[in-house]
Amino acid sequence: GQQLNQSPQSMFIQEGEDVSMNCTSSSIFNTWLWYKQDPGEGPVLLIALYKAGELTSNGRLTAQFGITRKDSFLNISASIPSDVGIYFCAGPGGQKLVFGQGTRLTINP
Amino acid sequence: SQTIHQWPATLVQPVGSPLSLECTVEGTSNPNLYWYRQAAGRGLQLLFYSVGIGQISSEVPQNLSASRPQDRQFILSSKKLLLSDSGFYLCAWSVGPSYEQYFGPGTRLTVT
């Protein structure tokens, strides 16, 4: 079945630093989604990508749909404490979503 | 606007007891509905999904079952809980062919 490999698994950064994470698929996707989960809450959809090469921003967050259609990238600029959480990528798998294992972001003040 | 509710928010149950978790969606019709479990704060495991009333697809054979008695209601049940059923249970919905899923606040289940 389809699998998503998300990296890095964990990140420890200083406040104000930029963050980059990525997700790769074993097969071609026509949609990439990025979610953020705060501790003890449900994941929230951050950005949805539908076209190869597409670059979409949501505030300080920018996500890109890789041109090979097998990868996607999420960047966070000038990190702040509320960026702490787990970031998940996801892509279509039949009638369902396939999720990556998540990138846990920790920020040192 | 659409909203999704889950209850209870937290639950502590003894091994062998029954379980019923409820999820309801407001502001949309005929949503696709999903139950996920998340252990140790990482990884979302899809348990069940439904594309309509009475239509349930199971992803993982286990101690749990799901039902959809109404269009916007999704219930997760167990007749006898196991310790391994502990976790964070999330309900989600999507509309039609869209893959965008929207999650509820979750239920934290602890089986003792």
Short mmCIF file of C-alpha atoms in Angstrom, two decimals:
data_model
loop_
_atom_site.label_atom_id
_atom_site.label_comp_id
_atom_site.label_asym_id
_atom_site.label_seq_id
_atom_site.Cartn_x
_atom_site.Cartn_y
_atom_site.Cartn_z
CA GLY A 1 0.00 0.00 0.00
CA GLN A 2 0.93 3.63 -0.18
CA GLN A 3 3.35 4.89 2.42
CA LEU A 4 4.50 8.35 3.39
CA ASN A 5 7.92 8.97 4.83
CA GLN A 6 8.04 12.19 6.81
CA SER A 7 11.28 13.75 8.00
CA PRO A 8 12.71 14.75 10.29
CA GLN A 9 10.83 12.91 13.03
CA SER A 10 11.77 15.57 15.58
CA MET A 11 13.15 19.08 15.50
CA PHE A 12 14.53 21.16 18.35
CA ILE A 13 15.05 24.77 17.35
CA GLN A 14 15.45 28.22 18.81
CA GLU A 15 12.64 30.72 18.64
CA GLY A 16 12.99 32.85 15.52
CA GLU A 17 14.60 30.13 13.42
CA ASP A 18 13.16 28.90 10.15
CA VAL A 19 11.90 25.30 9.91
CA SER A 20 11.85 22.90 6.98
CA MET A 21 10.29 19.46 6.82
CA ASN A 22 9.37 17.15 4.00
CA CYS A 23 7.29 14.18 3.05
CA THR A 24 7.93 11.59 0.35
CA SER A 25 5.60 9.03 -1.14
CA SER A 26 6.16 5.65 -2.71
CA SER A 27 3.63 6.58 -5.41
CA ILE A 28 2.39 9.63 -7.25
CA PHE A 29 -0.12 11.85 -5.45
CA ASN A 30 -2.52 14.40 -6.92
CA THR A 31 -3.14 16.06 -3.57
CA TRP A 32 -0.93 16.91 -0.61
CA LEU A 33 -2.28 18.10 2.73
CA TRP A 34 -0.42 19.46 5.75
CA TYR A 35 -1.90 19.34 9.25
CA LYS A 36 -0.76 20.61 12.64
CA GLN A 37 -1.73 19.00 15.92
CA ASP A 38 -1.43 20.87 19.19
CA PRO A 39 -1.01 18.75 22.33
CA GLY A 40 -4.29 17.14 23.37
CA GLU A 41 -6.23 18.41 20.38
CA GLY A 42 -7.30 17.19 16.96
CA PRO A 43 -5.18 17.96 13.88
CA VAL A 44 -5.98 21.18 12.02
CA LEU A 45 -5.65 21.49 8.26
CA LEU A 46 -3.00 24.09 7.43
CA ILE A 47 -2.50 23.92 3.67
CA ALA A 48 -3.89 21.89 0.78
CA LEU A 49 -1.98 21.47 -2.50
CA TYR A 50 -3.53 20.20 -5.73
CA LYS A 51 -1.04 20.85 -8.52
CA ALA A 52 2.55 19.74 -9.12
CA GLY A 53 4.90 22.65 -8.50
CA GLU A 54 2.27 24.59 -6.58
CA LEU A 55 3.56 26.84 -3.83
CA THR A 56 1.00 27.98 -1.25
CA SER A 57 1.40 30.17 1.81
CA ASN A 58 -0.63 30.53 4.97
CA GLY A 59 0.91 33.30 7.03
CA ARG A 60 4.43 32.23 7.99
CA LEU A 61 3.85 28.77 6.57
CA THR A 62 4.69 27.84 2.99
CA ALA A 63 4.10 24.44 1.42
CA GLN A 64 5.15 23.13 -1.96
CA PHE A 65 3.86 20.27 -4.11
CA GLY A 66 6.98 18.62 -5.53
CA ILE A 67 7.27 18.47 -9.31
CA THR A 68 7.79 14.70 -9.22
CA ARG A 69 4.40 14.47 -7.44
CA LYS A 70 6.02 12.13 -4.95
CA ASP A 71 7.04 14.72 -2.38
CA SER A 72 5.97 17.84 -0.56
CA PHE A 73 7.68 20.37 1.66
CA LEU A 74 6.56 22.60 4.52
CA ASN A 75 8.51 25.60 5.68
CA ILE A 76 7.86 27.79 8.71
CA SER A 77 9.57 31.14 8.88
CA ALA A 78 10.58 32.98 12.04
CA SER A 79 9.23 30.33 14.43
CA ILE A 80 7.31 31.38 17.52
CA PRO A 81 6.34 29.37 20.63
CA SER A 82 2.83 28.60 19.34
CA ASP A 83 4.36 26.71 16.39
CA VAL A 84 5.11 23.85 18.80
CA GLY A 85 3.25 20.67 17.92
CA ILE A 86 3.23 17.75 15.53
CA TYR A 87 3.03 18.38 11.80
CA PHE A 88 1.55 15.70 9.57
CA CYS A 89 1.58 15.36 5.82
CA ALA A 90 -1.18 13.40 4.11
CA GLY A 91 -2.14 12.24 0.66
CA PRO A 92 -4.99 10.32 -0.95
CA GLY A 93 -5.26 6.56 -0.66
CA GLY A 94 -8.48 5.43 -2.31
CA GLN A 95 -11.37 6.87 -0.30
CA LYS A 96 -9.06 7.62 2.60
CA LEU A 97 -6.05 9.67 3.54
CA VAL A 98 -2.59 8.24 4.08
CA PHE A 99 -0.73 10.10 6.83
CA GLY A 100 2.95 10.48 7.51
CA GLN A 101 4.21 9.66 10.99
CA GLY A 102 4.60 13.31 11.87
CA THR A 103 7.36 15.79 12.67
CA ARG A 104 7.42 16.90 16.31
CA LEU A 105 8.55 20.50 16.60
CA THR A 106 9.97 21.79 19.89
CA ILE A 107 11.03 25.41 20.30
CA ASN A 108 13.48 26.66 22.89
CA PRO A 109 12.75 30.23 23.94
CA SER B 1 -20.12 26.85 9.05
CA GLN B 2 -19.40 23.24 9.81
CA THR B 3 -18.54 21.98 13.27
CA ILE B 4 -17.68 18.56 14.62
CA HIS B 5 -18.31 17.39 18.16
CA GLN B 6 -16.96 14.44 20.09
CA TRP B 7 -17.91 13.22 23.52
CA PRO B 8 -16.91 12.49 26.06
CA ALA B 9 -13.65 14.45 26.07
CA THR B 10 -12.00 12.02 28.47
CA LEU B 11 -12.96 8.59 29.69
CA VAL B 12 -11.47 6.12 32.15
CA GLN B 13 -12.89 2.63 31.88
CA PRO B 14 -11.97 -0.73 33.43
CA VAL B 15 -10.86 -3.66 31.32
CA GLY B 16 -13.84 -5.67 30.12
CA SER B 17 -16.32 -2.80 30.26
CA PRO B 18 -18.26 -1.59 27.19
CA LEU B 19 -17.47 1.56 25.24
CA SER B 20 -19.46 4.07 23.26
CA LEU B 21 -17.91 7.18 21.76
CA GLU B 22 -20.02 9.58 19.77
CA CYS B 23 -19.21 11.98 16.97
CA THR B 24 -21.63 14.42 15.34
CA VAL B 25 -21.15 16.89 12.52
CA GLU B 26 -23.18 20.05 11.99
CA GLY B 27 -23.55 22.28 8.98
CA THR B 28 -23.09 19.73 6.21
CA SER B 29 -24.98 16.87 4.62
CA ASN B 30 -23.87 13.36 3.67
CA PRO B 31 -20.31 13.74 4.91
CA ASN B 32 -17.75 10.97 4.81
CA LEU B 33 -16.93 10.11 8.41
CA TYR B 34 -13.79 8.59 9.90
CA TRP B 35 -12.57 7.18 13.21
CA TYR B 36 -8.84 7.29 13.99
CA ARG B 37 -6.82 6.20 16.99
CA GLN B 38 -3.59 7.85 18.02
CA ALA B 39 -1.19 6.26 20.49
CA ALA B 40 1.66 8.02 22.28
CA GLY B 41 1.02 11.37 20.53
CA ARG B 42 2.27 10.13 17.17
CA GLY B 43 0.74 8.52 14.12
CA LEU B 44 -2.91 8.39 13.08
CA GLN B 45 -4.33 4.91 12.62
CA LEU B 46 -7.52 4.78 10.60
CA LEU B 47 -10.02 2.45 12.26
CA PHE B 48 -13.27 2.89 10.32
CA TYR B 49 -14.76 5.09 7.67
CA SER B 50 -18.28 5.58 6.34
CA VAL B 51 -19.56 7.11 3.12
CA GLY B 52 -23.22 6.92 4.12
CA ILE B 53 -25.80 5.79 6.65
CA GLY B 54 -25.26 2.17 7.58
CA GLN B 55 -22.13 1.89 5.41
CA ILE B 56 -19.04 1.06 7.44
CA SER B 57 -15.60 0.03 6.22
CA SER B 58 -13.19 -1.46 8.71
CA GLU B 59 -9.47 -0.92 8.31
CA VAL B 60 -8.07 -2.89 11.19
CA PRO B 61 -9.56 -6.08 12.65
CA GLN B 62 -9.82 -5.51 16.37
CA ASN B 63 -11.98 -5.23 19.41
CA LEU B 64 -13.93 -2.23 18.13
CA SER B 65 -16.93 -1.62 15.90
CA ALA B 66 -18.53 1.44 14.35
CA SER B 67 -22.04 2.42 13.37
CA ARG B 68 -23.65 5.30 11.54
CA PRO B 69 -27.30 5.45 12.58
CA GLN B 70 -27.87 8.94 11.17
CA ASP B 71 -26.32 10.99 8.38
CA ARG B 72 -24.18 13.11 10.67
CA GLN B 73 -23.64 10.73 13.58
CA PHE B 74 -20.82 8.23 13.90
CA ILE B 75 -20.42 5.93 16.90
CA LEU B 76 -17.43 3.86 17.99
CA SER B 77 -18.19 0.92 20.27
CA SER B 78 -16.70 -2.01 22.04
CA LYS B 79 -18.37 -4.79 24.01
CA LYS B 80 -15.31 -5.48 26.17
CA LEU B 81 -12.40 -3.08 26.40
CA LEU B 82 -8.78 -4.24 26.43
CA LEU B 83 -5.82 -2.41 27.90
CA SER B 84 -4.52 -1.95 24.36
CA ASP B 85 -7.63 0.08 23.48
CA SER B 86 -6.26 3.04 25.43
CA GLY B 87 -5.46 6.03 23.26
CA PHE B 88 -6.67 9.26 21.74
CA TYR B 89 -9.68 8.72 19.48
CA LEU B 90 -10.34 11.21 16.73
CA CYS B 91 -13.35 11.60 14.50
CA ALA B 92 -13.06 13.40 11.17
CA TRP B 93 -15.30 14.36 8.27
CA SER B 94 -14.90 15.22 4.62
CA VAL B 95 -17.24 16.17 1.82
CA GLY B 96 -17.73 14.22 -1.37
CA PRO B 97 -14.63 13.66 -3.49
CA SER B 98 -12.52 16.09 -1.46
CA TYR B 99 -9.67 14.57 0.48
CA GLU B 100 -9.63 17.43 2.96
CA GLN B 101 -10.57 15.98 6.31
CA TYR B 102 -11.54 18.03 9.34
CA PHE B 103 -10.98 16.61 12.78
CA GLY B 104 -12.90 16.80 16.03
CA PRO B 105 -11.34 17.61 19.40
CA GLY B 106 -10.80 13.95 20.28
CA THR B 107 -11.58 11.63 23.19
CA ARG B 108 -8.82 10.50 25.53
CA LEU B 109 -9.59 6.90 26.58
CA THR B 110 -7.70 5.22 29.40
CA VAL B 111 -8.42 1.56 30.06
CA THR B 112 -7.34 0.47 33.54
#
